[in-house]
């Protein structure tokens, strides 16, 4: 599904001719639920945040009846992403908890379709949009704490805010700075005021960790190659697998103000 959405976004952008004119510019501020999708961790959202400006191109010279409705948008945003997380190790009677609070600079390239509602007074529009974004981490804070009463080892009992140093509390000492996401949303515009609801879904795993099942799968591969039919061969190379699959996700509501560019 992720690959289909990404390919669809790029396909829409490729179908748009390159000759365009600046028609609008504006600014938005957004808030909503931000979390990290990870099957290994129980997570709850934090408050996501976006603020930024943008410009719109419109294809007035495109020989198409929808040329006044289709537009391309790009800009620069400052975004806050992250999550609260918890992990319970039942056999160890241990609990791990913490959060990521990460700030990024975001550059979106969005293709949109705007339609004026005919039943209402002039100046009422709805729009749909999607497209890729590039995100680069600026700074962030990490809290990671684990308590295991039955095991005194420091690897099982730690707190990055107490036992750790400055690097242990810095998100980007542990997480990737670079992310690519897909923005997909719907909006309403009344004259110069805009309201948008969108999903911002990341594709790059935030952290790389060794897969603990890799040695077991390597044994299966070797047995399969040696003709042992009692084992199921796994063609995935363990060294190419990432045990941590968490990606940034956010559901955001944005309010903005848009002005025309006079030519």
Tab-separated table of C-alpha atoms in Angstrom:
chain	number	residue	atom	x	y	z
A	1	UNK	CA	0.000	0.000	0.000
A	2	UNK	CA	2.829	2.407	0.846
A	3	UNK	CA	4.509	1.817	-2.523
A	4	UNK	CA	1.214	2.293	-4.384
A	5	UNK	CA	0.560	5.664	-2.699
A	6	UNK	CA	4.102	6.862	-3.404
A	7	UNK	CA	3.943	5.823	-7.072
A	8	UNK	CA	0.537	7.488	-7.409
A	9	UNK	CA	1.867	10.745	-5.999
A	10	UNK	CA	4.822	10.809	-8.398
A	11	UNK	CA	2.589	9.788	-11.335
A	12	UNK	CA	0.328	12.774	-10.681
A	13	UNK	CA	3.311	15.123	-10.606
A	14	UNK	CA	4.743	13.709	-13.840
A	15	UNK	CA	1.477	14.301	-15.692
A	16	UNK	CA	1.614	18.047	-14.984
A	17	UNK	CA	3.337	20.220	-17.587
A	18	UNK	CA	6.321	22.253	-16.513
A	19	UNK	CA	5.114	25.643	-17.792
A	20	UNK	CA	3.335	27.309	-14.879
A	21	UNK	CA	2.725	30.620	-13.191
A	22	UNK	CA	2.852	31.660	-9.560
A	23	UNK	CA	-0.721	32.427	-8.552
A	24	UNK	CA	-0.984	32.332	-4.735
A	25	UNK	CA	1.160	32.397	-1.631
A	26	UNK	CA	0.250	31.844	1.970
A	27	UNK	CA	1.050	30.476	5.405
A	28	UNK	CA	-0.361	27.698	7.586
A	29	UNK	CA	-0.187	26.539	11.154
A	30	UNK	CA	-1.268	23.007	12.057
A	31	UNK	CA	-1.652	20.749	15.060
A	32	UNK	CA	-2.691	17.162	15.580
A	33	UNK	CA	-1.750	13.680	16.688
A	34	UNK	CA	1.775	12.466	15.938
A	35	UNK	CA	2.977	8.947	16.672
A	36	UNK	CA	5.488	6.317	15.569
A	37	UNK	CA	4.030	3.194	13.985
A	38	UNK	CA	5.977	0.261	15.435
A	39	UNK	CA	4.603	-3.260	15.994
A	40	UNK	CA	7.047	-3.893	18.861
A	41	UNK	CA	6.078	-0.883	20.975
A	42	UNK	CA	2.845	0.269	22.569
A	43	UNK	CA	2.546	3.922	21.598
A	44	UNK	CA	0.372	6.948	22.312
A	45	UNK	CA	0.451	10.193	20.318
A	46	UNK	CA	2.096	13.458	21.199
A	47	UNK	CA	1.026	16.878	19.917
A	48	UNK	CA	2.346	17.254	16.383
A	49	UNK	CA	2.987	20.730	15.028
A	50	UNK	CA	3.522	22.372	11.629
A	51	UNK	CA	4.164	25.967	10.674
A	52	UNK	CA	5.319	27.232	7.325
A	53	UNK	CA	4.776	29.122	4.107
A	54	UNK	CA	4.057	28.039	0.562
A	55	UNK	CA	3.568	29.169	-3.029
A	56	UNK	CA	1.206	27.762	-5.644
A	57	UNK	CA	1.675	27.320	-9.369
A	58	UNK	CA	-1.308	27.090	-11.695
A	59	UNK	CA	-1.311	25.821	-15.270
A	60	UNK	CA	-3.344	28.466	-17.058
A	61	UNK	CA	-1.761	27.731	-20.457
A	62	UNK	CA	-2.383	24.008	-20.255
A	63	UNK	CA	-4.792	22.906	-23.016
A	64	UNK	CA	-7.142	21.116	-20.672
A	65	UNK	CA	-10.644	21.959	-19.338
A	66	UNK	CA	-9.330	21.409	-15.776
A	67	UNK	CA	-6.368	23.775	-16.127
A	68	UNK	CA	-7.954	26.289	-13.730
A	69	UNK	CA	-8.448	23.600	-11.081
A	70	UNK	CA	-5.111	21.793	-10.933
A	71	UNK	CA	-2.199	23.347	-9.087
A	72	UNK	CA	1.259	22.490	-7.773
A	73	UNK	CA	2.389	23.639	-4.331
A	74	UNK	CA	5.733	23.754	-2.571
A	75	UNK	CA	7.115	25.535	0.450
A	76	UNK	CA	9.040	25.176	3.679
A	77	UNK	CA	7.668	23.911	7.015
A	78	UNK	CA	9.007	23.415	10.514
A	79	UNK	CA	7.422	20.268	11.953
A	80	UNK	CA	7.303	18.464	15.291
A	81	UNK	CA	6.944	14.677	15.229
A	82	UNK	CA	7.327	11.898	17.782
A	83	UNK	CA	5.513	9.562	20.136
A	84	UNK	CA	5.211	8.257	23.680
A	85	UNK	CA	6.114	4.581	23.866
A	86	UNK	CA	6.016	1.658	26.269
A	87	UNK	CA	7.291	-1.903	26.073
A	88	UNK	CA	6.573	-4.654	28.618
A	89	UNK	CA	8.876	-7.691	28.980
A	90	UNK	CA	6.666	-10.200	30.773
A	91	UNK	CA	9.293	-12.913	31.324
A	92	UNK	CA	11.750	-10.393	32.782
A	93	UNK	CA	9.055	-8.587	34.782
A	94	UNK	CA	10.465	-5.452	33.225
A	95	UNK	CA	9.017	-2.292	31.720
A	96	UNK	CA	10.486	0.214	29.265
A	97	UNK	CA	8.977	3.622	28.566
A	98	UNK	CA	9.897	6.954	27.059
A	99	UNK	CA	9.245	9.421	24.242
A	100	UNK	CA	10.634	11.002	21.072
A	101	UNK	CA	10.157	14.762	20.506
A	102	UNK	CA	11.743	15.549	17.127
A	103	UNK	CA	11.837	18.700	15.022
A	104	UNK	CA	12.304	18.647	11.247
A	105	UNK	CA	12.514	21.052	8.348
A	106	UNK	CA	10.083	19.800	5.711
A	107	UNK	CA	9.894	20.531	1.966
A	108	UNK	CA	6.655	19.288	0.345
A	109	UNK	CA	5.892	19.005	-3.376
A	110	UNK	CA	2.118	18.723	-3.556
A	111	UNK	CA	-0.263	18.266	-6.497
A	112	UNK	CA	-3.802	19.504	-5.819
A	113	UNK	CA	-7.245	19.833	-7.332
A	114	UNK	CA	-9.413	22.830	-6.322
A	115	UNK	CA	-13.116	23.092	-7.144
A	116	UNK	CA	-15.458	26.009	-6.485
A	117	UNK	CA	-18.762	24.983	-4.939
A	118	UNK	CA	-21.521	26.210	-7.274
A	119	UNK	CA	-24.431	26.206	-4.786
A	120	UNK	CA	-22.747	28.613	-2.378
A	121	UNK	CA	-21.738	32.274	-2.751
A	122	UNK	CA	-18.563	32.909	-4.720
A	123	UNK	CA	-15.301	32.222	-2.944
A	124	UNK	CA	-16.083	28.779	-1.459
A	125	UNK	CA	-13.760	25.964	-2.578
A	126	UNK	CA	-12.924	22.393	-1.719
A	127	UNK	CA	-9.607	20.840	-2.621
A	128	UNK	CA	-7.835	17.485	-2.572
A	129	UNK	CA	-4.062	17.098	-2.548
A	130	UNK	CA	-1.249	14.586	-2.290
A	131	UNK	CA	2.468	14.443	-2.815
A	132	UNK	CA	5.868	13.554	-1.342
A	133	UNK	CA	7.768	15.515	1.290
A	134	UNK	CA	11.430	15.506	2.267
A	135	UNK	CA	12.170	15.891	5.989
A	136	UNK	CA	15.544	16.643	7.588
A	137	UNK	CA	15.959	16.489	11.369
A	138	UNK	CA	17.033	19.651	13.174
A	139	UNK	CA	17.051	18.713	16.868
A	140	UNK	CA	15.108	16.513	19.245
A	141	UNK	CA	14.809	15.029	22.706
A	142	UNK	CA	14.723	11.356	23.693
A	143	UNK	CA	13.676	9.855	27.011
A	144	UNK	CA	14.255	6.112	27.375
A	145	UNK	CA	13.870	4.378	30.742
A	146	UNK	CA	13.830	0.685	31.662
A	147	UNK	CA	13.330	-0.896	35.095
A	148	UNK	CA	13.989	-4.604	35.727
A	149	UNK	CA	13.862	-5.416	39.465
A	150	UNK	CA	15.208	-8.953	39.132
A	151	UNK	CA	18.258	-8.052	37.034
A	152	UNK	CA	20.784	-5.482	38.283
A	153	UNK	CA	22.652	-5.075	34.976
A	154	UNK	CA	22.854	-1.534	33.643
A	155	UNK	CA	21.618	-2.736	30.256
A	156	UNK	CA	18.297	-3.622	31.920
A	157	UNK	CA	18.085	-0.653	34.319
A	158	UNK	CA	18.732	2.822	32.945
A	159	UNK	CA	17.233	6.270	32.492
A	160	UNK	CA	18.636	8.587	29.821
A	161	UNK	CA	17.652	11.614	31.918
A	162	UNK	CA	19.424	10.273	35.043
A	163	UNK	CA	22.154	7.762	34.191
A	164	UNK	CA	22.815	8.951	30.647
A	165	UNK	CA	24.854	11.823	29.262
A	166	UNK	CA	23.886	14.611	26.866
A	167	UNK	CA	24.165	12.378	23.803
A	168	UNK	CA	21.796	9.834	25.339
A	169	UNK	CA	19.109	12.528	25.560
A	170	UNK	CA	19.580	13.750	21.991
A	171	UNK	CA	17.186	12.073	19.542
A	172	UNK	CA	19.438	12.274	16.522
A	173	UNK	CA	22.269	10.465	18.261
A	174	UNK	CA	19.986	7.414	17.999
A	175	UNK	CA	17.529	8.121	15.160
A	176	UNK	CA	17.905	8.862	11.470
A	177	UNK	CA	17.722	12.532	10.538
A	178	UNK	CA	16.366	11.950	7.045
A	179	UNK	CA	12.809	10.909	6.235
A	180	UNK	CA	10.566	10.810	3.176
A	181	UNK	CA	6.826	10.964	3.708
A	182	UNK	CA	3.575	11.178	1.769
A	183	UNK	CA	1.066	13.934	2.453
A	184	UNK	CA	-2.561	13.170	1.575
A	185	UNK	CA	-5.443	15.450	2.479
A	186	UNK	CA	-8.623	17.398	1.845
A	187	UNK	CA	-9.345	21.062	2.468
A	188	UNK	CA	-11.887	23.878	2.394
A	189	UNK	CA	-11.274	27.499	1.424
A	190	UNK	CA	-13.474	30.503	2.111
A	191	UNK	CA	-12.080	33.525	0.293
A	192	UNK	CA	-8.546	33.825	1.760
A	193	UNK	CA	-8.964	31.501	4.747
A	194	UNK	CA	-8.040	27.824	4.365
A	195	UNK	CA	-8.705	24.776	6.540
A	196	UNK	CA	-7.019	21.450	5.721
A	197	UNK	CA	-7.051	17.952	7.180
A	198	UNK	CA	-4.229	15.656	6.112
A	199	UNK	CA	-2.251	12.510	6.823
A	200	UNK	CA	1.540	12.751	6.838
A	201	UNK	CA	2.909	9.208	6.581
A	202	UNK	CA	6.665	8.503	6.774
A	203	UNK	CA	8.395	5.657	4.950
A	204	UNK	CA	11.919	5.459	6.419
A	205	UNK	CA	12.481	3.534	9.658
A	206	UNK	CA	13.637	5.909	12.373
A	207	UNK	CA	16.185	3.537	13.855
A	208	UNK	CA	18.296	0.654	12.613
A	209	UNK	CA	18.733	-2.318	14.918
A	210	UNK	CA	19.855	-5.901	14.389
A	211	UNK	CA	17.083	-8.437	13.915
A	212	UNK	CA	17.304	-10.946	16.797
A	213	UNK	CA	15.794	-13.637	14.534
A	214	UNK	CA	18.497	-13.217	11.896
A	215	UNK	CA	20.761	-16.085	13.158
A	216	UNK	CA	17.776	-18.462	13.241
A	217	UNK	CA	16.749	-17.530	9.693
A	218	UNK	CA	20.353	-17.866	8.530
A	219	UNK	CA	20.332	-21.460	9.805
A	220	UNK	CA	17.093	-22.102	7.921
A	221	UNK	CA	18.603	-20.743	4.731
A	222	UNK	CA	21.658	-22.948	5.058
A	223	UNK	CA	19.557	-26.043	5.735
A	224	UNK	CA	17.367	-25.263	2.738
A	225	UNK	CA	20.349	-24.833	0.469
A	226	UNK	CA	21.731	-28.172	1.692
A	227	UNK	CA	18.534	-29.938	0.638
A	228	UNK	CA	16.971	-30.382	4.089
A	229	UNK	CA	13.255	-30.501	3.268
A	230	UNK	CA	12.286	-30.393	6.940
A	231	UNK	CA	13.225	-26.713	7.039
A	232	UNK	CA	11.454	-23.857	5.277
A	233	UNK	CA	13.831	-21.779	3.209
A	234	UNK	CA	13.672	-18.017	3.760
A	235	UNK	CA	15.021	-16.052	0.797
A	236	UNK	CA	15.297	-12.779	2.725
A	237	UNK	CA	18.871	-11.922	3.595
A	238	UNK	CA	18.998	-11.335	7.381
A	239	UNK	CA	21.672	-8.672	7.049
A	240	UNK	CA	19.263	-6.578	4.938
A	241	UNK	CA	16.482	-6.668	7.507
A	242	UNK	CA	15.750	-4.053	10.125
A	243	UNK	CA	14.232	-5.182	13.413
A	244	UNK	CA	12.890	-1.698	14.142
A	245	UNK	CA	10.077	-0.757	11.756
A	246	UNK	CA	8.841	2.462	13.377
A	247	UNK	CA	7.958	5.330	11.025
A	248	UNK	CA	6.615	8.829	11.611
A	249	UNK	CA	2.855	9.323	11.229
A	250	UNK	CA	0.629	12.331	11.888
A	251	UNK	CA	-2.995	13.389	11.448
A	252	UNK	CA	-3.072	17.177	11.240
A	253	UNK	CA	-5.613	20.002	11.040
A	254	UNK	CA	-4.222	23.194	9.505
A	255	UNK	CA	-5.553	26.759	9.369
A	256	UNK	CA	-4.028	29.230	6.943
A	257	UNK	CA	-4.332	32.476	5.052
A	258	UNK	CA	-3.766	32.767	1.293
A	259	UNK	CA	-3.194	35.782	-0.933
A	260	UNK	CA	-2.998	36.097	-4.715
A	261	UNK	CA	0.211	37.017	-6.495
A	262	UNK	CA	-0.554	39.980	-8.734
A	263	UNK	CA	1.130	39.935	-12.113
